[in-house]
Structures are given as structure tokens and as C-alpha cells.
Coordinates of C-alpha atoms in Angstrom, one line a residue:
X1 CA 106.1 -67.2 41.0
X2 CA 104.4 -70.6 40.6
X3 CA 102.1 -70.7 37.6
X4 CA 99.3 -73.0 36.3
X5 CA 98.7 -72.8 32.6
X6 CA 95.5 -74.4 31.2
X7 CA 95.6 -75.7 27.6
X8 CA 97.4 -78.1 25.3
X9 CA 98.0 -76.4 21.9
X10 CA 100.7 -74.4 20.1
X11 CA 99.4 -71.2 21.7
X12 CA 100.0 -72.6 25.2
X13 CA 103.4 -73.9 24.3
X14 CA 104.4 -70.4 23.2
X15 CA 102.9 -68.9 26.3
X16 CA 104.7 -71.5 28.5
X17 CA 108.1 -70.9 26.9
X18 CA 107.8 -67.2 27.3
X19 CA 106.8 -67.4 30.9
X20 CA 109.6 -70.0 31.6
X21 CA 112.1 -67.5 30.3
X22 CA 111.2 -65.0 33.1
X23 CA 113.6 -64.6 36.1
X24 CA 110.4 -64.6 38.2
X25 CA 109.3 -68.1 37.0
X26 CA 109.0 -70.7 39.7
X27 CA 107.3 -74.1 39.4
X28 CA 105.3 -74.3 36.2
X29 CA 102.3 -76.5 35.9
X30 CA 100.1 -77.4 32.8
X31 CA 96.7 -79.0 32.4
X32 CA 96.8 -81.0 30.3
X33 CA 99.8 -79.9 28.2
X34 CA 101.3 -81.8 25.2
X35 CA 104.4 -83.8 24.2
X36 CA 106.5 -80.6 24.2
X37 CA 105.0 -78.7 27.1
X38 CA 105.3 -81.6 29.4
X39 CA 109.1 -81.5 29.1
X40 CA 109.1 -78.0 30.5
X41 CA 106.3 -78.1 33.1
X42 CA 104.7 -80.6 35.4
X43 CA 101.3 -82.0 34.5
X44 CA 98.4 -81.1 36.8
X45 CA 95.9 -84.0 36.8
X46 CA 92.8 -81.8 36.6
X47 CA 90.0 -81.0 34.1
X48 CA 90.9 -77.5 32.8
X49 CA 87.2 -76.7 32.2
X50 CA 86.2 -77.6 35.8
X51 CA 86.5 -74.4 37.8
X52 CA 86.2 -76.1 41.2
X53 CA 89.0 -78.6 40.4
X54 CA 91.2 -75.9 39.0
X55 CA 90.7 -73.7 42.0
X56 CA 91.3 -76.5 44.5
X57 CA 94.5 -77.4 42.7
X58 CA 95.7 -73.8 42.7
X59 CA 95.0 -73.4 46.4
X60 CA 96.6 -76.7 47.4
X61 CA 99.8 -75.9 45.4
X62 CA 100.1 -72.2 46.3
X63 CA 99.8 -71.1 42.7
X64 CA 100.5 -67.4 42.2
X65 CA 99.0 -67.1 38.8
X66 CA 96.7 -69.1 36.6
X67 CA 96.8 -68.4 32.9
X68 CA 93.9 -69.7 30.8
X69 CA 94.8 -70.4 27.2
X70 CA 91.7 -71.8 25.4
X71 CA 88.2 -70.3 25.1
X72 CA 86.2 -73.2 26.6
X73 CA 87.4 -72.8 30.2
X74 CA 86.8 -69.0 29.9
X75 CA 83.3 -69.4 28.7
X76 CA 82.7 -72.0 31.4
X77 CA 83.6 -69.4 34.0
X78 CA 86.8 -70.9 35.4
X79 CA 88.3 -67.4 35.9
X80 CA 85.3 -66.6 38.1
X81 CA 86.0 -69.5 40.4
X82 CA 89.6 -68.5 40.8
X83 CA 88.9 -64.8 41.4
X84 CA 86.3 -65.6 44.0
X85 CA 89.0 -67.6 45.8
X86 CA 91.4 -64.7 45.6
X87 CA 93.7 -66.3 43.1
X88 CA 95.3 -64.1 40.4
X89 CA 94.1 -65.3 37.0
X90 CA 94.9 -64.1 33.5
X91 CA 91.6 -64.4 31.5
X92 CA 88.2 -62.7 31.4
X93 CA 85.2 -63.7 33.5
X94 CA 82.5 -66.0 32.0
X95 CA 80.3 -62.9 31.4
X96 CA 83.1 -61.1 29.6
X97 CA 84.1 -64.2 27.6
X98 CA 80.7 -64.1 26.0
X99 CA 82.5 -61.7 23.5
X100 CA 83.6 -65.0 22.0
X101 CA 81.1 -67.4 23.4
X102 CA 78.1 -65.7 21.7
X103 CA 78.5 -63.8 18.4
X104 CA 75.1 -62.3 19.0
X105 CA 76.2 -60.9 22.4
X106 CA 79.3 -59.5 20.8
X107 CA 77.3 -57.8 18.1
X108 CA 75.1 -56.2 20.7
X109 CA 78.2 -54.9 22.6
X110 CA 79.7 -53.5 19.3
X111 CA 76.5 -51.6 18.6
X112 CA 76.6 -50.0 22.1
X113 CA 80.3 -49.2 21.6
X114 CA 79.6 -47.6 18.2
X115 CA 82.3 -49.6 16.5
X116 CA 82.1 -50.5 12.8
X117 CA 81.1 -54.1 12.0
X118 CA 79.2 -56.0 9.3
X119 CA 75.5 -55.7 9.3
X120 CA 73.8 -58.9 10.6
X121 CA 70.7 -60.7 11.8
X122 CA 70.5 -63.6 14.3
X123 CA 68.1 -66.5 14.0
X124 CA 67.1 -69.4 16.3
X125 CA 65.2 -71.4 13.7
X126 CA 66.1 -72.6 10.2
X127 CA 63.0 -71.4 8.3
X128 CA 63.6 -67.8 9.3
X129 CA 67.3 -68.0 8.5
X130 CA 66.6 -69.5 5.0
X131 CA 64.0 -66.8 4.3
X132 CA 66.4 -64.1 5.2
X133 CA 69.0 -65.6 2.9
X134 CA 66.5 -65.5 0.0
X135 CA 66.1 -61.8 0.7
X136 CA 69.8 -60.8 0.9
X137 CA 71.4 -63.3 -1.4
X138 CA 75.2 -64.1 -1.7
X139 CA 78.0 -63.6 -1.0
X140 CA 77.2 -63.7 2.7
X141 CA 78.8 -65.0 5.9
X142 CA 77.1 -67.7 8.1
X143 CA 78.2 -68.2 11.7
X144 CA 77.3 -70.6 14.4
X145 CA 76.7 -68.3 17.4
X146 CA 78.7 -70.3 19.9
X147 CA 82.1 -71.9 20.2
X148 CA 83.0 -74.2 17.3
X149 CA 86.8 -74.4 17.5
X150 CA 87.3 -71.9 14.7
X151 CA 85.2 -74.0 12.2
X152 CA 81.7 -72.6 12.6
X153 CA 82.1 -69.8 10.0
X154 CA 81.3 -70.2 6.3
X155 CA 82.0 -67.5 3.8
X156 CA 79.4 -68.5 1.2
X157 CA 79.9 -67.3 -2.3
X158 CA 76.6 -68.7 -3.5
X159 CA 73.1 -68.9 -2.1
X160 CA 73.3 -72.7 -2.1
X161 CA 76.5 -72.7 0.0
X162 CA 74.8 -70.3 2.5
X163 CA 71.7 -72.6 2.7
X164 CA 73.9 -75.6 3.3
X165 CA 75.8 -73.8 6.1
X166 CA 72.5 -72.8 7.8
X167 CA 71.2 -76.4 7.5
X168 CA 74.5 -77.7 8.9
X169 CA 74.2 -75.5 12.0
X170 CA 70.6 -76.4 12.8
X171 CA 71.2 -80.1 12.1
X172 CA 73.5 -80.2 15.1
X173 CA 76.9 -80.2 13.4
X174 CA 78.2 -77.8 16.0
X175 CA 76.0 -79.0 18.9
X176 CA 74.5 -76.2 21.1
X177 CA 76.9 -73.7 19.4
X178 CA 74.7 -73.9 16.2
X179 CA 71.3 -73.5 17.9
X180 CA 71.5 -69.8 17.0
X181 CA 72.9 -68.7 13.7
X182 CA 74.3 -65.2 12.8
X183 CA 74.1 -64.2 9.1
X184 CA 76.4 -61.3 8.3
X185 CA 77.1 -59.0 5.4
X186 CA 80.1 -60.0 3.3
X187 CA 83.0 -57.6 3.7
X188 CA 85.9 -57.2 1.2
X189 CA 89.5 -56.7 2.1
X190 CA 92.4 -58.3 3.9
X191 CA 91.9 -59.7 7.4
X192 CA 94.1 -58.6 10.3
X193 CA 94.2 -59.6 13.9
X194 CA 95.0 -57.0 16.6
X195 CA 95.1 -58.4 20.2
X196 CA 95.0 -56.1 23.2
X197 CA 95.9 -57.1 26.8
X198 CA 94.0 -55.3 29.5
X199 CA 93.7 -55.3 33.3
X200 CA 90.3 -53.7 33.0
X201 CA 91.6 -50.1 33.0
X202 CA 94.9 -50.0 31.0
X203 CA 94.6 -51.4 27.5
X204 CA 97.9 -52.4 25.8
X205 CA 97.8 -53.2 22.0
X206 CA 100.0 -56.1 20.8
X207 CA 101.6 -56.5 17.4
X208 CA 99.4 -57.1 14.3
X209 CA 99.3 -60.5 12.8
X210 CA 97.6 -62.2 9.8
X211 CA 96.4 -65.8 10.0
X212 CA 95.7 -68.1 7.0
X213 CA 92.5 -70.0 7.9
X214 CA 91.8 -72.0 4.7
X215 CA 93.2 -75.5 4.4
X216 CA 94.5 -75.2 0.8
X217 CA 97.0 -73.1 -1.2
X218 CA 95.7 -69.8 -2.4
X219 CA 93.2 -69.6 0.5
X220 CA 91.1 -72.4 -0.9
X221 CA 89.3 -75.3 0.9
X222 CA 87.6 -75.5 4.2
X223 CA 88.3 -73.2 7.2
X224 CA 90.7 -74.6 9.8
X225 CA 92.0 -73.4 13.2
X226 CA 94.8 -71.8 11.2
X227 CA 97.5 -73.0 8.8
X228 CA 100.1 -70.3 9.2
X229 CA 100.6 -66.7 10.4
X230 CA 103.0 -63.8 10.3
X231 CA 103.7 -60.6 12.3
X232 CA 103.7 -57.7 11.8
X233 CA 101.3 -57.0 8.9
X234 CA 103.2 -54.9 6.4
X235 CA 100.3 -53.1 4.7
X236 CA 98.4 -51.8 7.8
X237 CA 98.6 -48.0 7.8
X238 CA 99.2 -46.0 11.0
X239 CA 95.7 -44.7 10.7
X240 CA 94.2 -48.2 10.5
X241 CA 96.4 -49.3 13.4
X242 CA 95.1 -46.5 15.6
X243 CA 91.5 -47.2 14.6
X244 CA 91.8 -50.9 15.5
X245 CA 93.4 -50.0 18.9
X246 CA 90.6 -47.5 19.6
X247 CA 88.0 -50.1 18.8
X248 CA 89.4 -52.6 21.2
X249 CA 89.6 -49.9 23.9
X250 CA 85.9 -48.8 23.2
X251 CA 84.8 -52.4 23.7
X252 CA 86.6 -52.7 27.1
X253 CA 85.1 -49.4 28.3
X254 CA 81.6 -50.4 27.1
X255 CA 81.7 -53.7 28.9
X256 CA 82.9 -52.0 32.0
X257 CA 80.0 -49.6 31.8
X258 CA 77.7 -52.6 31.6
X259 CA 79.2 -53.9 34.9
X260 CA 81.4 -56.5 33.0
X261 CA 85.0 -55.7 33.8
X262 CA 87.4 -57.3 31.2
X263 CA 90.8 -58.6 32.2
X264 CA 92.9 -60.7 29.9
X265 CA 93.2 -60.6 26.1
X266 CA 90.6 -59.0 23.8
X267 CA 91.4 -60.4 20.3
X268 CA 89.9 -58.2 17.5
X269 CA 89.6 -59.8 14.1
X270 CA 89.3 -57.0 11.6
X271 CA 88.6 -56.6 7.9
X272 CA 90.4 -53.7 6.3
X273 CA 87.6 -52.4 4.1
X274 CA 87.6 -49.3 1.8
X275 CA 85.7 -47.6 4.6
X276 CA 88.3 -48.4 7.2
X277 CA 88.7 -51.4 9.7
X278 CA 85.5 -53.3 10.5
X279 CA 85.2 -55.9 13.2
X280 CA 84.6 -59.5 11.9
X281 CA 84.6 -61.1 15.4
X282 CA 86.1 -60.8 18.9
X283 CA 87.8 -63.6 20.8
X284 CA 88.4 -63.7 24.5
X285 CA 91.9 -65.3 24.5
X286 CA 95.2 -65.3 22.7
X287 CA 94.9 -66.4 19.1
X288 CA 96.2 -69.8 17.8
X289 CA 98.4 -69.6 15.8
X290 CA 98.8 -65.7 16.2
X291 CA 100.4 -66.2 19.6
X292 CA 103.2 -68.2 18.0
X293 CA 104.4 -65.1 16.1
X294 CA 103.3 -62.3 18.5
X295 CA 104.9 -63.7 21.7
X296 CA 108.3 -64.4 20.2
X297 CA 108.5 -60.7 19.2
X298 CA 107.5 -59.5 22.7
X299 CA 110.4 -57.8 24.5
X300 CA 110.2 -57.7 28.2
X301 CA 109.3 -60.0 31.1
X302 CA 106.2 -61.8 29.7
X303 CA 105.3 -63.5 33.0
X304 CA 105.3 -60.1 34.8
X305 CA 103.2 -58.7 31.9
X306 CA 100.5 -61.3 32.4
X307 CA 100.7 -61.0 36.1
X308 CA 100.3 -57.2 35.8
X309 CA 97.1 -57.7 33.7
X310 CA 95.8 -60.1 36.3
X311 CA 96.4 -57.8 39.2
X312 CA 95.5 -54.4 37.9
X313 CA 99.1 -53.3 37.5
X314 CA 99.6 -53.4 33.7
X315 CA 100.6 -49.8 33.5
X316 CA 103.7 -50.6 35.6
X317 CA 105.1 -53.3 33.3
X318 CA 107.6 -52.1 30.6
X319 CA 107.5 -53.9 27.2
X320 CA 108.4 -53.4 23.6
X321 CA 108.7 -55.3 20.3
X322 CA 111.5 -57.1 18.5
X323 CA 112.0 -55.4 15.1
X324 CA 112.4 -58.8 13.3
X325 CA 109.6 -60.4 11.3
X326 CA 108.1 -63.7 12.5
X327 CA 106.5 -66.3 10.2
X328 CA 105.0 -69.5 11.4
X329 CA 104.0 -72.5 9.2
X330 CA 101.7 -75.1 10.7
X331 CA 102.4 -78.7 10.0
X332 CA 99.1 -80.7 10.1
X333 CA 98.0 -84.3 9.9
X334 CA 96.8 -85.6 6.5
X335 CA 93.1 -85.1 6.2
X336 CA 92.8 -82.1 8.6
X337 CA 90.4 -80.4 9.2
X338 CA 88.5 -83.6 8.5
X339 CA 89.3 -87.1 9.7
X340 CA 93.0 -87.9 10.3
X341 CA 95.1 -90.6 12.0
X342 CA 97.2 -90.1 15.1
X343 CA 100.3 -91.8 16.5
X344 CA 102.7 -91.0 13.6
X345 CA 106.4 -90.7 14.8
X346 CA 107.8 -87.2 14.5
X347 CA 111.5 -86.6 13.7
X348 CA 113.7 -83.6 12.8
X349 CA 112.6 -81.0 15.4
X350 CA 116.1 -80.7 16.9
X351 CA 117.6 -80.2 13.4
X352 CA 114.9 -77.5 12.7
X353 CA 115.6 -75.7 15.9
X354 CA 119.3 -75.8 15.3
X355 CA 118.7 -73.1 12.7
X356 CA 119.3 -69.6 14.1
X357 CA 115.9 -67.9 14.7
X358 CA 113.7 -71.0 14.6
X359 CA 111.4 -72.3 17.3
X360 CA 109.1 -75.3 16.9
X361 CA 106.0 -75.0 19.1
X362 CA 104.2 -78.2 19.9
X363 CA 100.4 -78.4 19.3
X364 CA 99.0 -81.9 18.6
X365 CA 101.9 -84.0 20.0
X366 CA 102.2 -86.7 22.6
X367 CA 104.7 -89.4 23.8
X368 CA 103.9 -93.0 22.9
X369 CA 104.6 -96.0 25.2
X370 CA 108.2 -96.2 23.8
X371 CA 108.8 -92.5 24.7
X372 CA 108.7 -91.4 21.0
X373 CA 107.2 -88.1 20.0
X374 CA 104.1 -88.7 18.0
X375 CA 101.2 -86.9 16.3
X376 CA 98.1 -86.5 18.5
X377 CA 96.0 -83.9 16.7
X378 CA 95.1 -82.2 13.5
X379 CA 97.5 -79.3 13.9
X380 CA 100.7 -80.9 15.0
X381 CA 103.5 -78.3 15.1
X382 CA 104.0 -74.6 14.6
X383 CA 107.4 -73.9 12.9
X384 CA 108.2 -70.3 13.7
X385 CA 111.1 -68.3 12.2
X386 CA 112.3 -64.8 13.0
X387 CA 114.5 -62.8 10.7
X388 CA 115.3 -59.2 9.7
X389 CA 113.1 -59.2 6.6
X390 CA 109.7 -60.7 5.7
X391 CA 111.2 -62.8 2.9
X392 CA 114.1 -64.1 5.0
X393 CA 111.6 -65.1 7.8
X394 CA 109.4 -66.9 5.2
X395 CA 112.3 -68.7 3.7
X396 CA 113.7 -69.8 7.1
X397 CA 110.3 -71.1 8.3
X398 CA 110.0 -73.3 5.2
X399 CA 113.7 -74.5 5.4
X400 CA 113.0 -75.5 9.0
X401 CA 109.7 -77.2 8.1
X402 CA 111.4 -79.4 5.6
X403 CA 113.6 -80.8 8.3
X404 CA 110.7 -82.2 10.2
X405 CA 109.1 -85.4 9.1
X406 CA 106.1 -87.6 10.0
X407 CA 103.8 -89.8 8.0
X408 CA 101.1 -87.7 6.3
X409 CA 102.8 -84.3 7.0
X410 CA 100.8 -81.6 5.3
X411 CA 101.4 -77.9 5.0
X412 CA 100.6 -74.8 3.0
X413 CA 103.6 -73.5 1.0
X414 CA 102.2 -70.0 0.5
X415 CA 102.1 -68.5 4.1
X416 CA 102.7 -64.8 3.7
X417 CA 103.1 -65.0 -0.1
X418 CA 100.1 -62.8 -0.8
X419 CA 101.1 -60.1 1.8
X420 CA 104.6 -60.0 0.3
X421 CA 102.9 -58.6 -2.9
X422 CA 101.4 -55.7 -0.9
X423 CA 97.9 -54.4 -0.3
X424 CA 97.0 -54.6 -4.0
X425 CA 97.0 -58.4 -3.8
X426 CA 93.5 -58.0 -2.1
X427 CA 92.1 -55.6 -4.6
X428 CA 91.2 -58.2 -7.3

């Protein structure tokens, strides 16, 4: 099976390696890939957000499956071009991807599906949004409606923070994504991600994971694309697990009833409140860095699993879960999520991967003119470790992370530390 994978991050490296391990894997292509992925797959010289280019390449190279990693090509409707051409594609249509592309749209679908979520209002002008803030006060959550690379959400503890967040959106900090602002009720509790894969009919829940969004230790500092993650989440109860799975299913069924079939990943971001799980947001693709701990724990033929979802045969693909824990620590460039330098030489990956149970996924990496691996983004590498216990996996991930060096290497040293203390760690 020849495959074209769109994307260039740690998520895509994890997807690529899992597909490459399949006995069914043929020629693998990536667009654009990164310094690690391009050692495994051939680079397709196309724009991954251009549906016409992607489709022509897939037809010319007899691609059997296109897997879309990031949200931007999905929201741009690349999957629609491919489906119209009869090419199997893993990823929802442009209409279905509005579950991530528009927070307002997602809230409207949630209301129709009768799933629990934070109370909200949406605004298309700054004056009305600021007037609403004066009425509701803080803490409150301010979100740019559209795609903002995981950085368009501010959990404001004070009214001033909330006002600044609204002003930032309407001043153009997030481009068109901030032209509508969603202001939400602040929910208390731990956050959990539950992703489900669906072919439009069958809905298969994946393992739970918990990302660490804040840049600094102790969940301080600005939001990032993710500084580290682990799976499974130890304090999720069986009842909460079942409720989250049902919520994802309800959304798939509700979209189908609206004439919007959903094929691909529906990523539910949940807050475990005292009243039960409530939806914070939905994403229309695999999470990054959640994928870097969920996919390594997947037992089965991952390529066939994705193909089954793309072709309406998901119920025919057996799968299970590795009982080991997975912890991933993200190594970032100094200054991230703000300004940072690129081109720093990376060493020590081979030494890290020599440790049993460790995989280093490439995110923001490239090769320089001398053929050296260098930094090429804010999030550079995902150091993932698998072990029989949570504490062993955490210790192994940090042991491996210490073996990797590049100028300005930055990381959080507390990934999973709060969860290791149990649910009570969120009750303060």
C-alpha cells in the first residue's frame, strides 16, 4: 500500500513510523516532512494545503491512502478533493473539520448533540465582547474562533487578562482566526484528551492522554502547542471514560444527521468537573503531542487501521493496547512559544534511542548544508519512553532527554508529576 502523509511535526513522525512498521506498507511519501521523517519516506514536492496539487500527485503516483496530519489542510478541504477523485483519505471533510476550524460551529453542534460543555457567547466585535466580560467577570476563557496553532486560547484569571485577550484577537494577532471571539465559562478540574477514530459509522475510542500546555514548570507561563504528555491517564474513572466515549459518538451521529459524515479522528478535549466530563473543545485530527504516546501503545496493524477508517471498514480491523505507560517530554528551542533561533546542531539522539523503550520523534528538525541535523522549529523533538509503571516511564523519558543536546535546549521537568499524586492534586 503506497501512502502519502501530509505534515511535518512530531505527530506525523509518530504516524509515519507506525505505518512503516506495517507488513502492508509500500512506498511512503511525505509532504513536507522533517529531518527525521525524510530519512524514512520520500519527499513529495507539493503544498499540503493545496487540494488540487495533493490530488494530482496522488493520482500520478498511484497512492492508495492519503493521511492528513495537521488541521490546516483539513479545514482547507483537501480531503474533499481526494474523495471526489476516488482516492482513499484519512481525515474529515472541510465541513466536518469545522469542528476544529470554528469553535462557534462546534458549540452549536454540541448543543444539538446534547453534550455537556462550558456556557459561552460568541462575538464579532470588540465592544460587545468587552461589555460581556464586564457582566460575567473572571475567571473566564477567551478563545479565537478559528485556527491559531493551539495558541488562541487564554484562561484569564483576572478581568484585565480577559480584556487583553479580547483586544489581542480583534487587533489581528491571530489573523482571520480572531475575527470572531468565543468567551466561555471557566471550568475546574483536570484536562483529559480522548480521541476516537471513526469511518462515519463505527467509532473506536483510543487511549486517554493528558497534555501539558503551559510553557513553564507547575503549569505556568503562556500556552504552547504542548510541552509533554502521557498515556493512559491514571485517575479517569470507568464511568468518566464511558461518558467521554459516548460524547464523541453523539457528535459523530449528530453531524451525520446534519448531512456531514465524519471520517478520521475526532479529538475530544475534556475537563473532568465535579458534574462529570465537559467538553472544552474538539479537534479534527490526531493531537500533537498526544499522538506520540497514544500511537506507540497501539497494538495491531496501524496502517490497516487508518485504511479501514478511510474506506468504511473500521469494524473489520482488530486492535488493542500495550499495557505499558508512555511518557513524552518535548524538547523546545529557547524562547518558545515566542521568538527563537533555528539552525542549532542536535546531538545524542542515537544514545537516547539506545535505551530500551525509548523513541525520539522529530518535530522541528531539518538537515543543514553539511548534512547535520539541526533545529528548525519551536518544538524540536518528542522524547517518548514506555515502561511497566508510570514512574519508570517518567524517569526513562528524562534520562533519555538528558542525552540529547542542542544550544538553547529547553524542557519542562515536571511532565506527569501532578498526575502521579492522584486526582487530589487538582482539588486545590
